[in-house]
Amino acid sequence: FNCTEPVAVMPTGEVLIDAFDAKSHERAAFTYSNHHFVALPGKQTWAHGVGAPGMIVGEWVAEGGTTTDAVYWRNMVPHSIGLCCGGILKAVNERGKMIGEAYDDRGHYHAFSWSLADGQRVIDPADAYSSAVAINSAGHILVQVRGEGYLYDTGHLRHLDLTQKGYNSVQALNDCDVVIGGYGPVAERYRAFV
């Protein structure tokens, strides 16, 4: 691998790392601790986040598959969540509720949540392209739809009143539903908000 980038520090202290070759054709995710690398099992693995001890979320190409699909690793054992047309898991909270983006049969991607108890729930206003960005311990989910931000809370999707001056990009939220992000007409004139 030519390039590596850190993803997160796991609750156990291990560092989660994504690695890829110069053309990004080959990639793999690893944990690093005490001068040892351990590869996450699977093909073309890519990690996006960590949750409770032993929980990693991301994407992979399942054995015999050709497209990227959502996967989580619990104690280094991979579990595909069985999306119809591919997707990724981006974050997981302490209760095991996961968020990500799922593709439909038309190739459109939609924000969703998933848990063992509830299965998959699409979070998508007006059938638009959407991305789940962050989840807090209460299960509230931050969603990006084009240049707008939304907060999903107890089954309701609430539009966030952000600036009308260009593109809004929501980035994170805490357990009090305080949201941070950026806005602006172009990258050189981007500004942070809370």
PDB file of C-alpha atoms in Angstrom:
ATOM      1  CA  PHE A   1       0.000   0.000   0.000  1.00  0.00           C
ATOM      2  CA  ASN A   2       1.247   3.482  -0.887  1.00  0.00           C
ATOM      3  CA  CYS A   3      -1.029   5.520   1.372  1.00  0.00           C
ATOM      4  CA  THR A   4      -2.541   5.144   4.822  1.00  0.00           C
ATOM      5  CA  GLU A   5      -4.908   7.311   6.800  1.00  0.00           C
ATOM      6  CA  PRO A   6      -6.127   7.042  10.378  1.00  0.00           C
ATOM      7  CA  VAL A   7      -9.867   6.588  10.878  1.00  0.00           C
ATOM      8  CA  ALA A   8     -10.395   6.461  14.639  1.00  0.00           C
ATOM      9  CA  VAL A   9      -8.992   5.466  17.996  1.00  0.00           C
ATOM     10  CA  MET A  10     -10.964   2.500  19.267  1.00  0.00           C
ATOM     11  CA  PRO A  11     -12.219   2.332  22.888  1.00  0.00           C
ATOM     12  CA  THR A  12      -9.531  -0.318  23.549  1.00  0.00           C
ATOM     13  CA  GLY A  13      -6.796   2.083  22.384  1.00  0.00           C
ATOM     14  CA  GLU A  14      -6.103   0.457  19.022  1.00  0.00           C
ATOM     15  CA  VAL A  15      -5.847   2.758  15.996  1.00  0.00           C
ATOM     16  CA  LEU A  16      -8.098   1.994  13.040  1.00  0.00           C
ATOM     17  CA  ILE A  17      -6.339   2.606   9.687  1.00  0.00           C
ATOM     18  CA  ASP A  18      -7.375   2.500   6.016  1.00  0.00           C
ATOM     19  CA  ALA A  19      -4.673   1.721   3.448  1.00  0.00           C
ATOM     20  CA  PHE A  20      -4.754   1.896  -0.352  1.00  0.00           C
ATOM     21  CA  ASP A  21      -2.472   1.677  -3.375  1.00  0.00           C
ATOM     22  CA  ALA A  22      -1.395   4.605  -5.578  1.00  0.00           C
ATOM     23  CA  LYS A  23      -4.421   4.269  -7.897  1.00  0.00           C
ATOM     24  CA  SER A  24      -6.898   3.347  -5.115  1.00  0.00           C
ATOM     25  CA  HIS A  25      -7.632   0.013  -6.803  1.00  0.00           C
ATOM     26  CA  GLU A  26      -6.570  -2.085  -3.820  1.00  0.00           C
ATOM     27  CA  ARG A  27      -7.516  -1.185  -0.286  1.00  0.00           C
ATOM     28  CA  ALA A  28      -7.723  -2.715   3.176  1.00  0.00           C
ATOM     29  CA  ALA A  29      -8.518  -1.703   6.751  1.00  0.00           C
ATOM     30  CA  PHE A  30      -6.291  -2.562   9.726  1.00  0.00           C
ATOM     31  CA  THR A  31      -6.108  -2.155  13.461  1.00  0.00           C
ATOM     32  CA  TYR A  32      -2.749  -1.116  14.923  1.00  0.00           C
ATOM     33  CA  SER A  33      -1.577  -1.709  18.480  1.00  0.00           C
ATOM     34  CA  ASN A  34       1.768  -2.469  20.138  1.00  0.00           C
ATOM     35  CA  HIS A  35       3.625  -2.276  16.808  1.00  0.00           C
ATOM     36  CA  HIS A  36       1.345  -4.892  15.181  1.00  0.00           C
ATOM     37  CA  PHE A  37      -1.089  -4.522  12.291  1.00  0.00           C
ATOM     38  CA  VAL A  38      -4.115  -6.819  12.042  1.00  0.00           C
ATOM     39  CA  ALA A  39      -6.151  -6.776   8.816  1.00  0.00           C
ATOM     40  CA  LEU A  40      -9.942  -6.697   9.042  1.00  0.00           C
ATOM     41  CA  PRO A  41     -11.209  -9.901   7.403  1.00  0.00           C
ATOM     42  CA  GLY A  42     -12.664  -9.539   3.922  1.00  0.00           C
ATOM     43  CA  LYS A  43     -11.913  -8.251   0.454  1.00  0.00           C
ATOM     44  CA  GLN A  44     -11.478  -4.550  -0.374  1.00  0.00           C
ATOM     45  CA  THR A  45     -12.291  -3.528   3.213  1.00  0.00           C
ATOM     46  CA  TRP A  46     -12.706   0.130   4.170  1.00  0.00           C
ATOM     47  CA  ALA A  47     -13.437   1.307   7.727  1.00  0.00           C
ATOM     48  CA  HIS A  48     -15.509   4.407   8.502  1.00  0.00           C
ATOM     49  CA  GLY A  49     -16.039   4.383  12.257  1.00  0.00           C
ATOM     50  CA  VAL A  50     -16.042   2.640  15.618  1.00  0.00           C
ATOM     51  CA  GLY A  51     -18.592   2.212  18.373  1.00  0.00           C
ATOM     52  CA  ALA A  52     -18.749   0.038  21.444  1.00  0.00           C
ATOM     53  CA  PRO A  53     -15.599  -2.017  22.174  1.00  0.00           C
ATOM     54  CA  GLY A  54     -14.983  -4.465  19.346  1.00  0.00           C
ATOM     55  CA  MET A  55     -17.387  -2.738  16.887  1.00  0.00           C
ATOM     56  CA  ILE A  56     -16.169  -1.323  13.540  1.00  0.00           C
ATOM     57  CA  VAL A  57     -18.388  -0.174  10.645  1.00  0.00           C
ATOM     58  CA  GLY A  58     -17.509   0.261   6.988  1.00  0.00           C
ATOM     59  CA  GLU A  59     -17.729  -1.420   3.619  1.00  0.00           C
ATOM     60  CA  TRP A  60     -16.294  -4.359   1.710  1.00  0.00           C
ATOM     61  CA  VAL A  61     -16.777  -6.492  -1.365  1.00  0.00           C
ATOM     62  CA  ALA A  62     -18.411  -9.713  -0.182  1.00  0.00           C
ATOM     63  CA  GLU A  63     -16.953 -13.047  -1.286  1.00  0.00           C
ATOM     64  CA  GLY A  64     -18.115 -13.642  -4.861  1.00  0.00           C
ATOM     65  CA  GLY A  65     -19.493 -10.083  -5.087  1.00  0.00           C
ATOM     66  CA  THR A  66     -18.489  -7.233  -7.375  1.00  0.00           C
ATOM     67  CA  THR A  67     -19.966  -4.178  -5.624  1.00  0.00           C
ATOM     68  CA  THR A  68     -19.193  -2.533  -2.316  1.00  0.00           C
ATOM     69  CA  ASP A  69     -21.590  -3.471   0.458  1.00  0.00           C
ATOM     70  CA  ALA A  70     -22.191  -2.357   4.034  1.00  0.00           C
ATOM     71  CA  VAL A  71     -20.502  -4.441   6.724  1.00  0.00           C
ATOM     72  CA  TYR A  72     -19.718  -4.299  10.416  1.00  0.00           C
ATOM     73  CA  TRP A  73     -17.052  -6.197  12.292  1.00  0.00           C
ATOM     74  CA  ARG A  74     -17.732  -7.331  15.834  1.00  0.00           C
ATOM     75  CA  ASN A  75     -14.587  -8.614  17.516  1.00  0.00           C
ATOM     76  CA  MET A  76     -12.989  -8.812  14.038  1.00  0.00           C
ATOM     77  CA  VAL A  77     -15.766 -11.058  12.625  1.00  0.00           C
ATOM     78  CA  PRO A  78     -17.490  -9.504   9.563  1.00  0.00           C
ATOM     79  CA  HIS A  79     -21.283  -9.264   9.290  1.00  0.00           C
ATOM     80  CA  SER A  80     -22.932  -8.052   6.085  1.00  0.00           C
ATOM     81  CA  ILE A  81     -26.317  -6.408   6.694  1.00  0.00           C
ATOM     82  CA  GLY A  82     -27.746  -7.589   3.358  1.00  0.00           C
ATOM     83  CA  LEU A  83     -28.581  -4.409   1.445  1.00  0.00           C
ATOM     84  CA  CYS A  84     -30.185  -5.066  -1.938  1.00  0.00           C
ATOM     85  CA  CYS A  85     -27.859  -3.014  -4.125  1.00  0.00           C
ATOM     86  CA  GLY A  86     -24.792  -2.081  -2.086  1.00  0.00           C
ATOM     87  CA  GLY A  87     -23.935   0.651   0.386  1.00  0.00           C
ATOM     88  CA  ILE A  88     -21.754   1.664   3.319  1.00  0.00           C
ATOM     89  CA  LEU A  89     -22.004   1.939   7.090  1.00  0.00           C
ATOM     90  CA  LYS A  90     -20.533   5.210   8.345  1.00  0.00           C
ATOM     91  CA  ALA A  91     -21.077   5.328  12.109  1.00  0.00           C
ATOM     92  CA  VAL A  92     -22.424   3.355  15.062  1.00  0.00           C
ATOM     93  CA  ASN A  93     -23.471   4.526  18.505  1.00  0.00           C
ATOM     94  CA  GLU A  94     -22.942   2.821  21.857  1.00  0.00           C
ATOM     95  CA  ARG A  95     -26.291   0.993  21.574  1.00  0.00           C
ATOM     96  CA  GLY A  96     -25.328  -0.635  18.271  1.00  0.00           C
ATOM     97  CA  LYS A  97     -27.537   1.534  16.030  1.00  0.00           C
ATOM     98  CA  MET A  98     -25.713   2.084  12.738  1.00  0.00           C
ATOM     99  CA  ILE A  99     -26.121   4.641   9.964  1.00  0.00           C
ATOM    100  CA  GLY A 100     -24.995   4.818   6.370  1.00  0.00           C
ATOM    101  CA  GLU A 101     -25.982   5.101   2.740  1.00  0.00           C
ATOM    102  CA  ALA A 102     -27.772   2.406   0.754  1.00  0.00           C
ATOM    103  CA  TYR A 103     -28.107   2.238  -3.029  1.00  0.00           C
ATOM    104  CA  ASP A 104     -31.403   1.362  -4.666  1.00  0.00           C
ATOM    105  CA  ASP A 105     -31.954  -0.486  -7.948  1.00  0.00           C
ATOM    106  CA  ARG A 106     -31.770   2.857  -9.836  1.00  0.00           C
ATOM    107  CA  GLY A 107     -28.307   3.646  -8.446  1.00  0.00           C
ATOM    108  CA  HIS A 108     -29.569   6.396  -6.103  1.00  0.00           C
ATOM    109  CA  TYR A 109     -28.209   6.522  -2.573  1.00  0.00           C
ATOM    110  CA  HIS A 110     -30.309   7.144   0.523  1.00  0.00           C
ATOM    111  CA  ALA A 111     -29.558   7.668   4.220  1.00  0.00           C
ATOM    112  CA  PHE A 112     -30.593   4.787   6.455  1.00  0.00           C
ATOM    113  CA  SER A 113     -30.303   3.432   9.962  1.00  0.00           C
ATOM    114  CA  TRP A 114     -29.882  -0.220  10.862  1.00  0.00           C
ATOM    115  CA  SER A 115     -29.860  -2.314  14.025  1.00  0.00           C
ATOM    116  CA  LEU A 116     -30.274  -5.985  14.820  1.00  0.00           C
ATOM    117  CA  ALA A 117     -33.578  -5.228  16.564  1.00  0.00           C
ATOM    118  CA  ASP A 118     -35.134  -2.871  13.968  1.00  0.00           C
ATOM    119  CA  GLY A 119     -33.473  -3.847  10.682  1.00  0.00           C
ATOM    120  CA  GLN A 120     -33.101  -1.185   7.979  1.00  0.00           C
ATOM    121  CA  ARG A 121     -35.031   2.104   7.998  1.00  0.00           C
ATOM    122  CA  VAL A 122     -34.641   4.569   5.138  1.00  0.00           C
ATOM    123  CA  ILE A 123     -34.358   8.227   6.242  1.00  0.00           C
ATOM    124  CA  ASP A 124     -34.989  10.212   3.114  1.00  0.00           C
ATOM    125  CA  PRO A 125     -37.044  13.355   2.488  1.00  0.00           C
ATOM    126  CA  ALA A 126     -38.920  13.327  -0.823  1.00  0.00           C
ATOM    127  CA  ASP A 127     -36.898  10.470  -2.359  1.00  0.00           C
ATOM    128  CA  ALA A 128     -33.781  12.656  -2.747  1.00  0.00           C
ATOM    129  CA  TYR A 129     -30.129  11.642  -2.675  1.00  0.00           C
ATOM    130  CA  SER A 130     -29.195  11.727   1.004  1.00  0.00           C
ATOM    131  CA  SER A 131     -26.322  10.811   3.315  1.00  0.00           C
ATOM    132  CA  ALA A 132     -26.408   9.886   6.990  1.00  0.00           C
ATOM    133  CA  VAL A 133     -23.560  11.877   8.544  1.00  0.00           C
ATOM    134  CA  ALA A 134     -23.532  11.257  12.304  1.00  0.00           C
ATOM    135  CA  ILE A 135     -25.462   9.578  15.129  1.00  0.00           C
ATOM    136  CA  ASN A 136     -25.453  10.383  18.833  1.00  0.00           C
ATOM    137  CA  SER A 137     -26.047   8.149  21.860  1.00  0.00           C
ATOM    138  CA  ALA A 138     -29.800   8.938  21.853  1.00  0.00           C
ATOM    139  CA  GLY A 139     -30.048   7.671  18.267  1.00  0.00           C
ATOM    140  CA  HIS A 140     -30.613  11.096  16.701  1.00  0.00           C
ATOM    141  CA  ILE A 141     -29.205  11.167  13.165  1.00  0.00           C
ATOM    142  CA  LEU A 142     -27.713  14.042  11.191  1.00  0.00           C
ATOM    143  CA  VAL A 143     -28.596  13.841   7.484  1.00  0.00           C
ATOM    144  CA  GLN A 144     -27.214  15.760   4.472  1.00  0.00           C
ATOM    145  CA  VAL A 145     -29.546  16.282   1.478  1.00  0.00           C
ATOM    146  CA  ARG A 146     -27.966  18.327  -1.303  1.00  0.00           C
ATOM    147  CA  GLY A 147     -27.001  21.640   0.381  1.00  0.00           C
ATOM    148  CA  GLU A 148     -29.331  21.199   3.350  1.00  0.00           C
ATOM    149  CA  GLY A 149     -29.095  19.585   6.770  1.00  0.00           C
ATOM    150  CA  TYR A 150     -31.741  17.583   8.633  1.00  0.00           C
ATOM    151  CA  LEU A 151     -32.020  16.048  12.085  1.00  0.00           C
ATOM    152  CA  TYR A 152     -33.861  12.733  12.405  1.00  0.00           C
ATOM    153  CA  ASP A 153     -35.324  12.336  15.882  1.00  0.00           C
ATOM    154  CA  THR A 154     -37.919   9.769  17.084  1.00  0.00           C
ATOM    155  CA  GLY A 155     -39.273   9.122  13.610  1.00  0.00           C
ATOM    156  CA  HIS A 156     -39.406  12.762  12.495  1.00  0.00           C
ATOM    157  CA  LEU A 157     -37.104  14.436   9.986  1.00  0.00           C
ATOM    158  CA  ARG A 158     -36.619  18.096  10.921  1.00  0.00           C
ATOM    159  CA  HIS A 159     -35.085  20.617   8.483  1.00  0.00           C
ATOM    160  CA  LEU A 160     -32.288  22.670  10.062  1.00  0.00           C
ATOM    161  CA  ASP A 161     -32.517  26.405   9.470  1.00  0.00           C
ATOM    162  CA  LEU A 162     -29.049  27.114   8.128  1.00  0.00           C
ATOM    163  CA  THR A 163     -27.683  29.865   5.919  1.00  0.00           C
ATOM    164  CA  GLN A 164     -29.106  30.667   2.494  1.00  0.00           C
ATOM    165  CA  LYS A 165     -25.631  31.882   1.403  1.00  0.00           C
ATOM    166  CA  GLY A 166     -24.361  28.913  -0.572  1.00  0.00           C
ATOM    167  CA  TYR A 167     -23.866  25.261   0.252  1.00  0.00           C
ATOM    168  CA  ASN A 168     -24.418  23.956   3.807  1.00  0.00           C
ATOM    169  CA  SER A 169     -22.434  20.919   4.942  1.00  0.00           C
ATOM    170  CA  VAL A 170     -23.387  19.316   8.270  1.00  0.00           C
ATOM    171  CA  GLN A 171     -20.510  17.409   9.884  1.00  0.00           C
ATOM    172  CA  ALA A 172     -21.238  16.239  13.446  1.00  0.00           C
ATOM    173  CA  LEU A 173     -23.596  16.467  16.404  1.00  0.00           C
ATOM    174  CA  ASN A 174     -23.262  15.838  20.112  1.00  0.00           C
ATOM    175  CA  ASP A 175     -25.646  14.291  22.650  1.00  0.00           C
ATOM    176  CA  CYS A 176     -27.389  17.690  23.115  1.00  0.00           C
ATOM    177  CA  ASP A 177     -28.123  17.849  19.330  1.00  0.00           C
ATOM    178  CA  VAL A 178     -25.660  20.726  18.827  1.00  0.00           C
ATOM    179  CA  VAL A 179     -24.657  20.561  15.145  1.00  0.00           C
ATOM    180  CA  ILE A 180     -21.417  21.765  13.574  1.00  0.00           C
ATOM    181  CA  GLY A 181     -20.568  22.181   9.913  1.00  0.00           C
ATOM    182  CA  GLY A 182     -19.607  24.662   7.241  1.00  0.00           C
ATOM    183  CA  TYR A 183     -21.208  26.867   4.605  1.00  0.00           C
ATOM    184  CA  GLY A 184     -20.219  29.095   1.728  1.00  0.00           C
ATOM    185  CA  PRO A 185     -20.449  29.728  -2.014  1.00  0.00           C
ATOM    186  CA  VAL A 186     -17.047  28.162  -2.840  1.00  0.00           C
ATOM    187  CA  ALA A 187     -14.359  26.217  -0.951  1.00  0.00           C
ATOM    188  CA  GLU A 188     -12.051  29.241  -0.631  1.00  0.00           C
ATOM    189  CA  ARG A 189     -14.806  31.178   1.148  1.00  0.00           C
ATOM    190  CA  TYR A 190     -16.091  28.388   3.406  1.00  0.00           C
ATOM    191  CA  ARG A 191     -16.964  29.239   7.030  1.00  0.00           C
ATOM    192  CA  ALA A 192     -17.632  27.095  10.081  1.00  0.00           C
ATOM    193  CA  PHE A 193     -20.919  27.188  11.980  1.00  0.00           C
ATOM    194  CA  VAL A 194     -22.387  25.795  15.197  1.00  0.00           C
TER     195      VAL A 194
END
